[in-house]
Amino acid sequence: MDTSATQAVIRFGLGQRGAEPLPANPQAWLSAQLTGPDPAQFAPTLPTVADGLILLHEQNKLHLPPGSSLVQPVLQEDMAAQAAELLTTAAPFRERLVWFWANHFTVSIRQSGTGAVVGPYVREAIRPNVTGPFFAMLLAVMRHPAMILYLENDASVGPNSPVGLRDHLGLNENLARECLELHTLSPAAGYSQQDVTEFAKILTGWTIDLKAAQPGFRFLEEAHEPGEKTLLGQTFPPGEVGGLMALDFLASHPATHRHLARQIAAHFVADDPAPDAVAAVEGALRDTRGNLGAAAGALITLPASWTPLTKFRTPMDYAVAALRLLDLPEDQRPPLPHVMAGLGQPLWNAPLPNGWSDQASDWAAPDAMMRRIDWSYGIAGHLGAQDPMVLADAALGPLLRPATTDQMRHAGSRRDALTLLFSSPEFQRR
Amino acid sequence: MQITRRSALLGLTAAWTLGRSSLAFAAAPTDRRLVVVILRGALDGMAAVVPYGDPNLAAWRQPLIPRAPGMPGGMYDLGGFYGLHPALSGLHEMYAAGEMLPVHAVAGSYRSRSHFDAQDFLESGADQRLTSGWLNRVVSALPASGAAAGEALAVGVSVPLLLRGPAEVGSWAPEGYQAPPAELYARIADLNHADPLTGPLIAEGLSERGFAHGVFGMGAPHGNSLAMLAGAAGRMLAADNGPRIVALEAGGWDTHAAQSQRLTPPLRALDEGLVALKQGLGPQWRKTAVLVMTEFGRTARMNGSFGTDHGTATVAFVLGGAVAGGRVAGTWPGLGATKLFENRDLAPTTDLRAVARGVLVQHLGLSGAGLDSVFPGAGGIAPLGGLIRPA
């Protein structure tokens, strides 16, 4: 039984859209998305990071009453645009990589101020870099005002810098710590608190200029801790260049490659991926000095990637897959961010900097399952005259179990039949 | 979510649980009110209107027959041969008042026993799948008049095919999640029970919601959404500038197992819904006709799990203040082995389109080309007479 076409669409993609034909050559279909351009098109009215910062600056000056916001409408528009891309993209593998890396480098709107810039962050720092060098993405992220705001590096000042001495300010280690722990090395590299502190010093002065005509990242020399710093035995010179060198060092560190490889494999292949699967992705990163397109390319050639239905869909995966399958006209689509919130995974709202889990154990709860079922019953009411059996075949093809088709055939209505599909064990997985 | 002024006035803006019911509206140039209720899943007509006088009934399905009329909790007698299911007390009151008319042994033209196809044909009103429904074509076919036609409004997650088409209907979708009915939960639990991850979660989730294991058929722990929607529909229909045509749908009729237990909740919900519709309409009830129909009937024989499988003929109800009720219409084909359709089903003796055409002719005054446009290809089917009281 050849399950590879279905597998390509649900494992590496976002689920089948409508009754579109399956890719004839799954490997080639995936590879083309890694080498081709990002087809995402966003409205020119969506904000850049400069627009977002201007808005944020205005809002901060206005002392608005509770409940009113300049940022909120822009955030809503951004959310809707990015969510629509999930539902309609013709390059779903590439889109999934965007969301994987955006989650790896989480910026959450739970931290105040980030709402104005999180949409631009994904478009500017993540999206252009998903098939390029990891260093390029890391640098774009670390210099992006969204990340600087989220992990408060704008509040980190070298104690011996002119600003530090004048205002008695000091380090904020947040960005440095999360960069080492989550974004690059991981604790497996065995770094120390001293390394965190040194890296925080390296990153002092990496801040935001809110008052410029085009506000954005700025290296503020007067806030930068003077002198050489030592991170994991390596010495880095003072100034912005020290930070660039440190990020390059971290991006190409073997521990970083191992950490990224494990995360990629755990996201796409299995909650607890086999060591050889991790090793294959790690090898691709090592051999290309951290090329993310090469890592994704290695991923799709792993035999383990083609074992069906090993991953439990997160609420976002689940909602996206169901809505792509239904493929409703734009004016009839429920707002995806609203749906995601209802299912327990609100968009850009991860509780912590480690982002949303993709492990089954973190999502498998009785109430969460019931919410999926109830939502699917609601959305199945939009089916109209489409044949649910055709959609079931499109969604899962050879992975559809006879028990599910049997129950669907005996359903009392199209809506019931589609609810059964959406509530089947196989549709809960990818 | 679009909230119209009218839905706001009627207090329909709150989040609620819709269950598996929905309703849709259209305006029309008439003073008469027409409501069509689709029962999705194939109602067993012989459970709703029991031909207890047929000597063969007990042989096919003794355990499914409610207690005899006159017994405690027994059927309501409809004239010595038929008995109305005990859950249908409101309908029985209407029957006694001459406002309720069951038509037995009806079926559309479709014979293959697939829900999806049968519902399509039931709603499109043709022998093939159309993109519009016959009730929408009724709106177009009504002769234009000076009568006020209110703004059209659909309530529910979607407009059923029955009311889709060129004549405009608005839409309004309720916020919040809609819980599936108990019987669908049961199927979902069944579908997942062997799965090591989802099986236990769903079992526990249902348990936390108050569903005891194995008794899904005993009724869901949420309210009667049909009654709420039907009551609202009645109030909208009653308004001078309100809609005139309503489509309502209600599910839960696909009773393959434990039919006696599983059929009581939806029958009671339907009964309460129709009573709420009447109450909502108030004095306008006298200008109203309601057609209750389902896609097909069920087997005459009970199956091995105390249910019935997909069959052919069933019952339809015509009711309302405008209806000439108080009797059971239709021709009873008999349940002798040689009388059954394909040796399994109640045989159809009245075409469902004849019932619908009868309502359209006598209640809305449709005739000629207008009437023919509603049910393409049904021109040879004579409208069933005597459904509506002379005005």
Coordinates of C-alpha atoms in Angstrom, one line a residue, chain A residues 16 18 312-313 317-328 343 369 371-383 386 388 391-392 395-396 400 404 408 414-429, chain B residues 184 188 191-192 198 202:
Chain A
Q16 CA -5.2 18.1 2.1
G18 CA -10.4 20.3 -0.6
F312 CA -0.8 13.5 17.3
R313 CA -2.0 16.8 15.8
D317 CA -2.6 21.3 13.2
Y318 CA -6.1 19.8 13.7
A319 CA -8.0 23.0 13.0
V320 CA -6.0 23.8 10.0
A321 CA -6.3 20.3 8.6
A322 CA -10.1 20.3 9.0
L323 CA -10.5 23.7 7.6
R324 CA -8.2 23.0 4.6
L325 CA -10.2 19.9 3.9
L326 CA -13.5 21.7 4.0
D327 CA -12.0 24.5 1.9
L328 CA -14.8 27.0 2.6
L343 CA -9.2 24.5 21.0
M369 CA -10.6 16.0 23.0
R371 CA -13.6 20.4 22.5
R372 CA -12.2 19.0 19.2
I373 CA -15.2 16.8 18.7
D374 CA -17.7 19.6 19.5
W375 CA -15.9 22.0 17.2
S376 CA -15.7 19.5 14.4
Y377 CA -19.5 19.0 14.7
G378 CA -20.0 22.7 14.4
I379 CA -17.7 23.1 11.4
A380 CA -19.1 20.0 9.8
G381 CA -22.4 21.9 9.6
H382 CA -20.8 24.0 6.8
L383 CA -20.3 20.9 4.6
Q386 CA -19.9 17.9 -0.7
P388 CA -18.0 13.4 3.0
L391 CA -13.4 14.3 1.5
A392 CA -12.4 11.3 3.7
A395 CA -7.9 13.6 3.6
L396 CA -6.5 10.2 4.4
L400 CA -8.5 5.8 6.3
T404 CA -14.2 4.9 10.0
M408 CA -19.4 7.3 8.1
R414 CA -23.5 14.3 5.8
R415 CA -22.7 16.5 8.8
D416 CA -22.6 13.5 11.1
A417 CA -20.4 11.6 8.7
L418 CA -17.9 14.4 8.5
T419 CA -17.9 14.8 12.3
L420 CA -17.0 11.1 12.5
L421 CA -14.1 11.6 10.1
F422 CA -12.8 14.6 12.1
S423 CA -13.2 12.6 15.3
S424 CA -11.6 9.5 14.0
P425 CA -8.2 8.4 15.5
E426 CA -6.5 8.7 12.2
F427 CA -7.7 12.3 11.6
Q428 CA -6.3 13.3 15.0
R429 CA -2.8 12.3 13.7
Chain B
L184 CA -23.3 10.7 17.6
I188 CA -17.5 8.6 18.1
L191 CA -14.8 4.7 16.6
N192 CA -12.1 5.5 19.1
T198 CA -7.9 8.9 22.0
I202 CA -13.0 10.4 24.9

